[in-house]
Tab-separated table of C-alpha atoms and ligand atoms in Angstrom:
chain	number	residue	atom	x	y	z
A	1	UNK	CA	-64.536	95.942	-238.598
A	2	UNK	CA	-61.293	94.469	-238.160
A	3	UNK	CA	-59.733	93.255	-235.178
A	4	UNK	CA	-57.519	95.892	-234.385
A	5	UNK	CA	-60.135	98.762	-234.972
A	6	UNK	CA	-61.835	96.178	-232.628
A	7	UNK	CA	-59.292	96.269	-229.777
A	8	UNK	CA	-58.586	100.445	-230.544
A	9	UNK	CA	-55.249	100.016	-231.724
A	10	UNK	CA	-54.988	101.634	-234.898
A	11	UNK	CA	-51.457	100.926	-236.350
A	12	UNK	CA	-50.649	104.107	-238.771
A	13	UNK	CA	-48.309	103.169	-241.691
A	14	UNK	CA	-44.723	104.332	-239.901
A	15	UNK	CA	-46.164	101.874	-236.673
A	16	UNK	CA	-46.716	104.899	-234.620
A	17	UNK	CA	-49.712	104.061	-232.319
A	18	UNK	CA	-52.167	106.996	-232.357
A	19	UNK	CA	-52.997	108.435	-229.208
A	20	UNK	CA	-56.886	108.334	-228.612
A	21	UNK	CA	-56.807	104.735	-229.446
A	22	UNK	CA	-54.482	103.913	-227.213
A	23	UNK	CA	-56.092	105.928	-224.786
A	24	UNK	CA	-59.191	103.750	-225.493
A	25	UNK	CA	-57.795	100.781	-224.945
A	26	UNK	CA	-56.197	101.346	-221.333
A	27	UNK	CA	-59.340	102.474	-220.240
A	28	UNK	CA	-60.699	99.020	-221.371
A	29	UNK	CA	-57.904	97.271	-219.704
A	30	UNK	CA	-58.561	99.723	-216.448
A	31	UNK	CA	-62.158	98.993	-216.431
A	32	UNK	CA	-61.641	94.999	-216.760
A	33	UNK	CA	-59.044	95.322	-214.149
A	34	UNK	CA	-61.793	97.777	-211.525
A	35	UNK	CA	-64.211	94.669	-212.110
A	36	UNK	CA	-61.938	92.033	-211.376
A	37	UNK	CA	-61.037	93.783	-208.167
A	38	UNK	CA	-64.545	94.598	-207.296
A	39	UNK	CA	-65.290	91.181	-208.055
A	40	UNK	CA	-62.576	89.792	-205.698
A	41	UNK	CA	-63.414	92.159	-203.035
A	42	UNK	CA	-66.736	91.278	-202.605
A	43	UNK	CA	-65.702	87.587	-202.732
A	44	UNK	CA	-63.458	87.936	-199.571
A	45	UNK	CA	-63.317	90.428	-197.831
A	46	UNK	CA	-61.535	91.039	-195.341
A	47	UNK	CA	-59.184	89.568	-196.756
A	48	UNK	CA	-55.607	92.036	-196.011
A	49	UNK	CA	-54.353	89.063	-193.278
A	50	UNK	CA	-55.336	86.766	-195.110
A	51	UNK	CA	-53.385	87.933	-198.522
A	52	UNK	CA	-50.021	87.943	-196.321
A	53	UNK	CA	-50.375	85.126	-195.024
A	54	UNK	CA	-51.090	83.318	-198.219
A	55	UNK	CA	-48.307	85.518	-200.108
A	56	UNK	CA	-45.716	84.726	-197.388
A	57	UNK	CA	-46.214	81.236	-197.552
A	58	UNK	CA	-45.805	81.036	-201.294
A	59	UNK	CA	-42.502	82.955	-201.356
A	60	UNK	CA	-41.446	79.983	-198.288
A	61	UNK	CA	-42.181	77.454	-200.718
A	62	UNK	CA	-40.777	79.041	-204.011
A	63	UNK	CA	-37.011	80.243	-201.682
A	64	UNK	CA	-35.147	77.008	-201.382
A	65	UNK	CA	-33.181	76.988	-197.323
A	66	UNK	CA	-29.749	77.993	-199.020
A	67	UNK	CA	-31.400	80.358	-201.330
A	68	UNK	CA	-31.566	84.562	-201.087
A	69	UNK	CA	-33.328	87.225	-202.287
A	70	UNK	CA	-32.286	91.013	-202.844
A	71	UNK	CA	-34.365	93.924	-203.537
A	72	UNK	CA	-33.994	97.694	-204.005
A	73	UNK	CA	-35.620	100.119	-201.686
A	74	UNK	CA	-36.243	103.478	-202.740
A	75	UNK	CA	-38.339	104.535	-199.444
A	76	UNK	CA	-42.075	104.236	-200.913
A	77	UNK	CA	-44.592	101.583	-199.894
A	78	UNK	CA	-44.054	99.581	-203.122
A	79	UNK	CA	-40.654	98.400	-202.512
A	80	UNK	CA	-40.430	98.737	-198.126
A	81	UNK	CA	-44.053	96.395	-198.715
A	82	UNK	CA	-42.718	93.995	-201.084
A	83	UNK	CA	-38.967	93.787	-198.645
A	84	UNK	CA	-41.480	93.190	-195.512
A	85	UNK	CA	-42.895	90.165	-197.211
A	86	UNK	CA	-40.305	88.555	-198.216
A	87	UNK	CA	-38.427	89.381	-194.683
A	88	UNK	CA	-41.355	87.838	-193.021
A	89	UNK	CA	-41.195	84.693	-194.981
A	90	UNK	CA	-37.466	83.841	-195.177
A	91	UNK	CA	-36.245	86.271	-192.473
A	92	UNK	CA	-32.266	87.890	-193.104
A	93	UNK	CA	-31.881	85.437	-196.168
A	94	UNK	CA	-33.620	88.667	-197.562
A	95	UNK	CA	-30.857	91.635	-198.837
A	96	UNK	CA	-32.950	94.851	-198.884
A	97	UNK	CA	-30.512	97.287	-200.377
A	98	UNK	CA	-30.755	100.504	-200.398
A	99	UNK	CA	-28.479	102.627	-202.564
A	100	UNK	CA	-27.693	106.914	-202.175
A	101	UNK	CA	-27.374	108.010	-205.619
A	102	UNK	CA	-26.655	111.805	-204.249
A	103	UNK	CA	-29.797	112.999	-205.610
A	104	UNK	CA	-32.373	112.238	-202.520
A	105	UNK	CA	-34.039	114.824	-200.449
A	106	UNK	CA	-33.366	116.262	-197.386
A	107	UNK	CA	-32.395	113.581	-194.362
A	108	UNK	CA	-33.839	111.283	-197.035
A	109	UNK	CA	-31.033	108.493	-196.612
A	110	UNK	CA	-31.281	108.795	-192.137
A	111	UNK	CA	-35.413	108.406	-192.479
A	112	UNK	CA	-35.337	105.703	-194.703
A	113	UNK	CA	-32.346	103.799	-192.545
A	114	UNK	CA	-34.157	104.446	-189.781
A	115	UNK	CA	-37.738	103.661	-190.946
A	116	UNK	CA	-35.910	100.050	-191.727
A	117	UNK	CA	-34.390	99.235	-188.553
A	118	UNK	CA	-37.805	99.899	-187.277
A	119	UNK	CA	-39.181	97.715	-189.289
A	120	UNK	CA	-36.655	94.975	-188.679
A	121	UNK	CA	-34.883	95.313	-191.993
A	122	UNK	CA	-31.094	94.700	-192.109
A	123	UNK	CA	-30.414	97.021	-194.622
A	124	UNK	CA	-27.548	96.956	-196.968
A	125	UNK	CA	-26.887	100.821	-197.650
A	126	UNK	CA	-24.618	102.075	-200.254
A	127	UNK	CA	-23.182	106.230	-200.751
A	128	UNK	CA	-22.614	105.611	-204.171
A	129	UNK	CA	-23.453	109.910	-203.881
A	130	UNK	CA	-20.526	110.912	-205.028
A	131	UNK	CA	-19.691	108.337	-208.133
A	132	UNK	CA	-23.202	109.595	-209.628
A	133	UNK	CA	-22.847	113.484	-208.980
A	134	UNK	CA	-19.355	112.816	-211.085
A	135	UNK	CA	-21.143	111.238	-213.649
A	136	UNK	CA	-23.927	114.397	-213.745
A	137	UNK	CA	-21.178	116.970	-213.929
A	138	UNK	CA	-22.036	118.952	-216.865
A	139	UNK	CA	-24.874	117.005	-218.055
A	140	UNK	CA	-27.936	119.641	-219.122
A	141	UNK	CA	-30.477	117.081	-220.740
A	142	UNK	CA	-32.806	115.673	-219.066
A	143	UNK	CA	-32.938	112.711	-220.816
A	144	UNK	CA	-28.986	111.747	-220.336
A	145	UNK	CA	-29.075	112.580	-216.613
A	146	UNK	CA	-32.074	110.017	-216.601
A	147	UNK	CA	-30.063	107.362	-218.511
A	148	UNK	CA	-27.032	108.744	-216.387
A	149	UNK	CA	-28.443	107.475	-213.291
A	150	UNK	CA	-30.657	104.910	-214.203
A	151	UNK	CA	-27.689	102.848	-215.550
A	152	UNK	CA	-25.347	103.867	-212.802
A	153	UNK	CA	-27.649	102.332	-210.239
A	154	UNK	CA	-27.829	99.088	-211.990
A	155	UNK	CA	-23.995	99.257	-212.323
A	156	UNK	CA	-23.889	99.867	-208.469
A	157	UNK	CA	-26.584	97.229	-207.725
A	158	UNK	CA	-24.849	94.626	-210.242
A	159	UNK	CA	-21.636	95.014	-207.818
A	160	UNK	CA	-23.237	94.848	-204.457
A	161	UNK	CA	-25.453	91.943	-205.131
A	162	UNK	CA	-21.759	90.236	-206.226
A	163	UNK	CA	-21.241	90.699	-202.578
A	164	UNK	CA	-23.743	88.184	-201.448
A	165	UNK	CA	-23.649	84.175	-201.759
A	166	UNK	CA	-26.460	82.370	-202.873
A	167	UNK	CA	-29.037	85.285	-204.430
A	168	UNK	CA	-30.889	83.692	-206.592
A	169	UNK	CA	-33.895	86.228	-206.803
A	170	UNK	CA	-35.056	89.710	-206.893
A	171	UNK	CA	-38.089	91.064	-205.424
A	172	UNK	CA	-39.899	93.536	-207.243
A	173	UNK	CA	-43.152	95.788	-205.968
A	174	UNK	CA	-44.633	95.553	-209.434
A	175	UNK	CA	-48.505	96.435	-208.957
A	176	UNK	CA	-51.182	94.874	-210.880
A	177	UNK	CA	-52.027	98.176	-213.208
A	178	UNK	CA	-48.229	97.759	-213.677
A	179	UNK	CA	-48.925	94.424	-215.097
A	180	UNK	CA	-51.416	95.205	-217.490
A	181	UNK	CA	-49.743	98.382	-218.786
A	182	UNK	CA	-46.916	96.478	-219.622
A	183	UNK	CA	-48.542	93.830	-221.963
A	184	UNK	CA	-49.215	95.896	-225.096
A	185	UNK	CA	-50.281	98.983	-224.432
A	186	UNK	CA	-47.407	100.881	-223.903
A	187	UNK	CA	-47.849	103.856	-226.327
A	188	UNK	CA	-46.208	106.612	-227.549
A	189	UNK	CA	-46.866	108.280	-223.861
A	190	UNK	CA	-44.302	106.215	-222.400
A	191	UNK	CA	-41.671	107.675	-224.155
A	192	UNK	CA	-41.835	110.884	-223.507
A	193	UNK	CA	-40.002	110.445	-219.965
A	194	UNK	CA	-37.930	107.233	-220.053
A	195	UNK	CA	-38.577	105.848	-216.484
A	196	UNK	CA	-35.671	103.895	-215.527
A	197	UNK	CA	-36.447	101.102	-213.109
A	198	UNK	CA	-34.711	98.028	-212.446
A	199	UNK	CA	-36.074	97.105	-215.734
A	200	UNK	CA	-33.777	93.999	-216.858
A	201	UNK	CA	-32.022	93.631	-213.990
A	202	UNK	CA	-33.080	89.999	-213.886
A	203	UNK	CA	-32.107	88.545	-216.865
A	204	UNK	CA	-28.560	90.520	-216.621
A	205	UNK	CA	-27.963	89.103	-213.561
A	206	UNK	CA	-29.533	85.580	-213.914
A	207	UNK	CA	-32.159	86.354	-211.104
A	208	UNK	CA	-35.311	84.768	-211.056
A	209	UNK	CA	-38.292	87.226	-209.830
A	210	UNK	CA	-40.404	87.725	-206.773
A	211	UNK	CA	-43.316	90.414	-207.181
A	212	UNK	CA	-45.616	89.667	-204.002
A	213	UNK	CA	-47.512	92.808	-205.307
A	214	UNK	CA	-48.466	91.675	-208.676
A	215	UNK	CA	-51.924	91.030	-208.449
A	216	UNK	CA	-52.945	93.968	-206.191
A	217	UNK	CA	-53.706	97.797	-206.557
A	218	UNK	CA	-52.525	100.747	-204.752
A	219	UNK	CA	-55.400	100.936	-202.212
A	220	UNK	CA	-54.679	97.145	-201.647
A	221	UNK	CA	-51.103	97.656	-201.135
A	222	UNK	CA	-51.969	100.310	-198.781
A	223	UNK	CA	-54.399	98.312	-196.970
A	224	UNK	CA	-51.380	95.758	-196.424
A	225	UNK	CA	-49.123	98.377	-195.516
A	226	UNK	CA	-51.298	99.356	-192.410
A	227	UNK	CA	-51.565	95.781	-191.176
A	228	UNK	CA	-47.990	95.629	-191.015
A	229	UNK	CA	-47.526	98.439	-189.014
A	230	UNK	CA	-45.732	101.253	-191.723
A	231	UNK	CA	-46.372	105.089	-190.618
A	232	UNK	CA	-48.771	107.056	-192.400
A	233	UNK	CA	-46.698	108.820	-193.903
A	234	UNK	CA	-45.161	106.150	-195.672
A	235	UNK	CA	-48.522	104.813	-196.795
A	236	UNK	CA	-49.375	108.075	-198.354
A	237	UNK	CA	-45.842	109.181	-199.682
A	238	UNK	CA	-46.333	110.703	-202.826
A	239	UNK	CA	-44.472	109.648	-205.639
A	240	UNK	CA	-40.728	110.481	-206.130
A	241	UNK	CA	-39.099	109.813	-209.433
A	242	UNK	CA	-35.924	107.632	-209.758
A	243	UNK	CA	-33.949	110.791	-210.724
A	244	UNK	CA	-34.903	112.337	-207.904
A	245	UNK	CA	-33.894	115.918	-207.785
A	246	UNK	CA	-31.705	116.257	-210.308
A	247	UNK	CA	-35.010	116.522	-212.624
A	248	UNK	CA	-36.194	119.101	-210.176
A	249	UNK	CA	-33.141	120.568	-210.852
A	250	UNK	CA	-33.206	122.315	-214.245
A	251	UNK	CA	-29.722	122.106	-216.363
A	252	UNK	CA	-26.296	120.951	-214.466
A	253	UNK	CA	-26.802	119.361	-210.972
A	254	UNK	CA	-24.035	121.151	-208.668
A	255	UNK	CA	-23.742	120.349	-204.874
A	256	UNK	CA	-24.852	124.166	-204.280
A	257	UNK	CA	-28.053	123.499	-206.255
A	258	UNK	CA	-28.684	120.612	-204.745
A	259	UNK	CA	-28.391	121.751	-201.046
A	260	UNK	CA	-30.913	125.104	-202.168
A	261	UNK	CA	-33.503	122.861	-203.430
A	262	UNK	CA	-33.365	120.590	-200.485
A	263	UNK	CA	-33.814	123.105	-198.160
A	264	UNK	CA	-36.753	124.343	-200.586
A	265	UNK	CA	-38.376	121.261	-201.289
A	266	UNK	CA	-38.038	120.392	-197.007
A	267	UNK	CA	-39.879	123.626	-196.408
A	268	UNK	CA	-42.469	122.779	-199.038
A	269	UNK	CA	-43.103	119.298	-197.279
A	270	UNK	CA	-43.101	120.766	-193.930
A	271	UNK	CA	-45.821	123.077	-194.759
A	272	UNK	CA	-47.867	120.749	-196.527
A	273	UNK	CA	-47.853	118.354	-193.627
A	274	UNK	CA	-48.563	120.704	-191.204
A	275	UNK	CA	-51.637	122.079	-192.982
A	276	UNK	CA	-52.947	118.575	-194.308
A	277	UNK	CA	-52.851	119.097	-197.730
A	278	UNK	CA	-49.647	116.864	-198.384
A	279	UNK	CA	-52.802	114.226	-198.313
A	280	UNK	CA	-54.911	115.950	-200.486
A	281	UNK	CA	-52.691	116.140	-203.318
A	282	UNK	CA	-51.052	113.999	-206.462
A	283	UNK	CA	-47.520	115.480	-205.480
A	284	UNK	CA	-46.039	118.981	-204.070
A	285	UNK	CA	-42.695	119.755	-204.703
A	286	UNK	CA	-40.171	122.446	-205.037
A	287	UNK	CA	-38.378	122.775	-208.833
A	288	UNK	CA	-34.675	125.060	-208.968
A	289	UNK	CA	-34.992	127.190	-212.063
A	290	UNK	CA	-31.226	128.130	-213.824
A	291	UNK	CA	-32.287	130.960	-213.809
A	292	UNK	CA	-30.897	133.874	-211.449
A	293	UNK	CA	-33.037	137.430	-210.934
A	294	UNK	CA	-32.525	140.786	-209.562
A	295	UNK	CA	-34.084	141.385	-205.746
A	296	UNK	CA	-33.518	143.873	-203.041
A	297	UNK	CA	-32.743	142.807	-199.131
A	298	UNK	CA	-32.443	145.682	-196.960
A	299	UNK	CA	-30.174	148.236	-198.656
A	300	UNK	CA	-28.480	145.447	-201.148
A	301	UNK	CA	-29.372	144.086	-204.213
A	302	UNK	CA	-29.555	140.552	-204.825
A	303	UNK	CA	-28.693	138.229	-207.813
A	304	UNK	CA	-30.228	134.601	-207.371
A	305	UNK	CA	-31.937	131.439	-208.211
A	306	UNK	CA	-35.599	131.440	-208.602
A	307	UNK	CA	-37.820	128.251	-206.833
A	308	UNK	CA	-40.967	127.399	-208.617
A	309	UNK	CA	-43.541	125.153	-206.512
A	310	UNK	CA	-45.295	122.485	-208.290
A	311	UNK	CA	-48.412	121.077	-206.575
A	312	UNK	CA	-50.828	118.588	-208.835
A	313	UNK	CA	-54.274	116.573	-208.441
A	314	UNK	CA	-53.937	113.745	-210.251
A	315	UNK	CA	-55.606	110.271	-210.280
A	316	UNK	CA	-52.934	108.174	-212.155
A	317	UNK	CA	-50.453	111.011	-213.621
A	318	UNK	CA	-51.148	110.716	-216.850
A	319	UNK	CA	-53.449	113.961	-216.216
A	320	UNK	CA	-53.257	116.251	-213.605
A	321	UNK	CA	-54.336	119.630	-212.392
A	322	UNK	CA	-52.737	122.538	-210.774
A	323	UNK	CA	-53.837	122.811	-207.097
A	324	UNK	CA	-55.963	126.037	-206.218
A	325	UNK	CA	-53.649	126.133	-202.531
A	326	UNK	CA	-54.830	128.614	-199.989
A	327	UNK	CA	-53.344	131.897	-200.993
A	328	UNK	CA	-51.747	131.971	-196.876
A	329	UNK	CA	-50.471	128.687	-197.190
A	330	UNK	CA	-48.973	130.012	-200.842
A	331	UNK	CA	-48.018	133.005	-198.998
A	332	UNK	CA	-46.307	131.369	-196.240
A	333	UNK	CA	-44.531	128.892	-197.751
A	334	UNK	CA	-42.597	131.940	-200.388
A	335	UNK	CA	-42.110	133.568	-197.099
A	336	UNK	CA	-40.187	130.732	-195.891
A	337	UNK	CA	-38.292	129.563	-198.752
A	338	UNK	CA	-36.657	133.671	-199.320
A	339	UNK	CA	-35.799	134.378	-195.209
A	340	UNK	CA	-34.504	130.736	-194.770
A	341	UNK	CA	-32.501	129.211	-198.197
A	342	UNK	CA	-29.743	131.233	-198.917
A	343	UNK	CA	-29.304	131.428	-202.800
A	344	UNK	CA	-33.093	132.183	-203.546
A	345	UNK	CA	-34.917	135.497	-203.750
A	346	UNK	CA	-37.905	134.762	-205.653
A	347	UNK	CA	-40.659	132.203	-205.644
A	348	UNK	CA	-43.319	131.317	-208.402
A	349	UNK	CA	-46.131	129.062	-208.594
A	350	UNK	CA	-46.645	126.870	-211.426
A	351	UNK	CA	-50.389	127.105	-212.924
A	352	UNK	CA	-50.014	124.331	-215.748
A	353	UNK	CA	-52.561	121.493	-216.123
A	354	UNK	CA	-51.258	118.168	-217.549
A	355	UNK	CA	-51.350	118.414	-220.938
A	356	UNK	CA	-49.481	119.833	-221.902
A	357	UNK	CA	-47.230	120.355	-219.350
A	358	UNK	CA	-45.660	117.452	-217.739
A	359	UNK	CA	-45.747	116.840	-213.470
A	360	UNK	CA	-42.191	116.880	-213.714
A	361	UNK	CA	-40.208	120.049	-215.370
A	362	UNK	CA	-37.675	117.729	-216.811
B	401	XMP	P1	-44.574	113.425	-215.718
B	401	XMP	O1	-43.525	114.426	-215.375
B	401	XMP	O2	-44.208	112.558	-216.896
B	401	XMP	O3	-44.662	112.450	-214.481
B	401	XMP	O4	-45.936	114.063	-215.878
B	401	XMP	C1	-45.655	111.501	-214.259
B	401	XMP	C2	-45.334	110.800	-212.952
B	401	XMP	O5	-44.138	110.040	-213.093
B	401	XMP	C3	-43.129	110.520	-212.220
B	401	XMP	N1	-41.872	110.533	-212.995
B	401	XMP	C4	-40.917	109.607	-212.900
B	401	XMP	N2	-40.803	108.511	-212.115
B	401	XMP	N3	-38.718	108.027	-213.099
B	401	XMP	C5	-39.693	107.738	-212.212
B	401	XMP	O6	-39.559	106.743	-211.493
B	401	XMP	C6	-38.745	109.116	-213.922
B	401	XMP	O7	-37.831	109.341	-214.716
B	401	XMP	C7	-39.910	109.927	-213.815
B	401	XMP	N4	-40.307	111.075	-214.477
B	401	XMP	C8	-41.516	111.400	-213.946
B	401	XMP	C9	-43.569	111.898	-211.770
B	401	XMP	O8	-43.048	112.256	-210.495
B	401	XMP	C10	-45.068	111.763	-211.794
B	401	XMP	O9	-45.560	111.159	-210.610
């Protein structure tokens, strides 16, 4: 046998990486990387304080006194974890910035400002809305509008971080699974989507990193997040993509697509909270089809857009299932969406299991 039938990478002749393989080999890696953390949970446990205290004293030593660090916030527990850290240890010689790139949900910008200030986070906030809607106009693909705004926000954070003397890192909430996915396994699965990050960042910019989050899982992270004091429903946010809504937003993102689907996707949320299955679920989200279709209200006929709801089960999204929702729940929130957005008159329900259908439409 050789080595690389060995490891599971089988190499085929054009050095496309077949899939099962692959597939075999992450779940090595993921298994190694359960029984390391097993391992290290039985060693110490608890151990949350004691992991902040330990990280926050190693960023003290590493930041020199006229030294800063910047980071991006998106919102999730990732980044706002990885920014508390790094606050805690060197205080406002931290830059958490957080950047509108016009394609955020509704009241999205106010929560997260707010949730900061909370938090004790001087937050550097930049509308950079309207340069990236300008740069969507007329874009269809998904994959453009994904490079669109995933180089557009390094643009935008390039500038800002100009703004500040003496930044001489970034800190990153990379995650330990991130770690390991990024050695050598990253297959032909990662290419499907392009997932724009801040992905070099650091060497453009001469930074040197900070990833407080690099050794730990989710569950970890989430354990931290409680000790310092972050609302549930930051802890359990699901994921939001980078691209935000405008790959919920099939075709050309337009200002009057964008305000439908965020009055959509609010009411999804809403009723998902209030019910309790926002925490029972991979993701739920509301999707704005380009699509317009005939329906009646009172004595007129309508012409307009068509909301799909997406709701998953997933452990790590590279699977998921559709969600068998309560039919009244279903019911209620279709209810909601037709009487309340103006521009909708029709709701569907996506049934599609990943594979082959993607989380995300776009
Ligand atoms: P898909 O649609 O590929 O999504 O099944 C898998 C998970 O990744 C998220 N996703 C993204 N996240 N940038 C991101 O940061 C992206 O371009 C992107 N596309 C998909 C998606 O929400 C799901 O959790």
């Amino acid at each position: 046998m050789s080595n690389d039938k060995f490891f599971g990478a089988h190499v085929s002749a054009n050095g496309g990486v077949f899939n099962a393989p692959l597939n075999a080999v992450k779940i090595g890696a993921k298994a190694f990387a359960l029984f390391t953390k097993n391992q290290r949970q039985w060693a110490a446990k608890p151990y949350d304080k004691e992991i902040i205290e330990k990280t926050v004293e190693e960023i003290r030593e590493k930041v020199k006194a006229e030294e800063k660090v910047i980071c991006a916030l998106s919102g999730g527990i990732d980044s706002t974890v990885t920014a508390l850290l790094v606050h805690k240890a060197i205080g406002d010689r931290l830059i958490p910035v957080f950047v509108n790139n016009g394609v955020l949900r509704k009241n999205e910008p106010e929560e997260v400002l707010n949730l900061m200030g909370s938090l004790g986070l001087k937050v550097h906030y930049v509308d950079e809305s309207k340069t990236f809607l300008e740069r969507l106009k007329g874009v269809t693909d998904p994959e453009k509008k994904r490079k669109i705004i995933g180089e557009t926000f390094i643009e935008v954070f390039e500038r800002e971080a100009k703004k500040f003397e003496g930044v001489k890192y970034l800190a990153q909430g990379t995650l330990y699974p991130d770690v390991i996915e990024s050695v050598s396994f990253r297959g032909p699965s990662a290419t499907i989507k392009t997932h724009h990050n801040v992905g070099g960042l650091p060497e453009r910019m001469n930074l040197k990193l900070i990833e407080p989050l690099r050794e730990l899982f989710k569950d970890e992270v989430r354990e931290i997040a409680k000790v310092l004091g972050l609302p549930k429903k930051v802890i359990w946010r699901q994921p939001f993509p980078g691209p935000g809504l405008a790959i919920r937003i099939l075709g050309e993102v337009t200002e009057e697509k964008l305000n439908i689907l965020r009055e959509a996707d609010a009411i999804v949320t809403e009723e998902m909270l209030n019910s309790g299955w926002y925490y029972k679920v991979w993701q739920s989200f509301a999707v704005l089809l380009p699509v317009r279709t005939v329906g009646v209200m009172g004595d007129y006929r309508t012409y307009e857009y068509v909301i799909a709801i997406r709701c998953v089960e997933s452990q790590d999204a590279m699977t998921a299932d559709w969600v068998k929702l309560p039919y009244d729940l279903l019911n209620r929130i279709a209810n909601r969406i037709i009487n309340e957005v103006k521009g909708v008159n029709r709701v569907v329900y996506d049934i599609s299991s990943k594979p082959p259908a993607t989380i995300e439409w776009e």
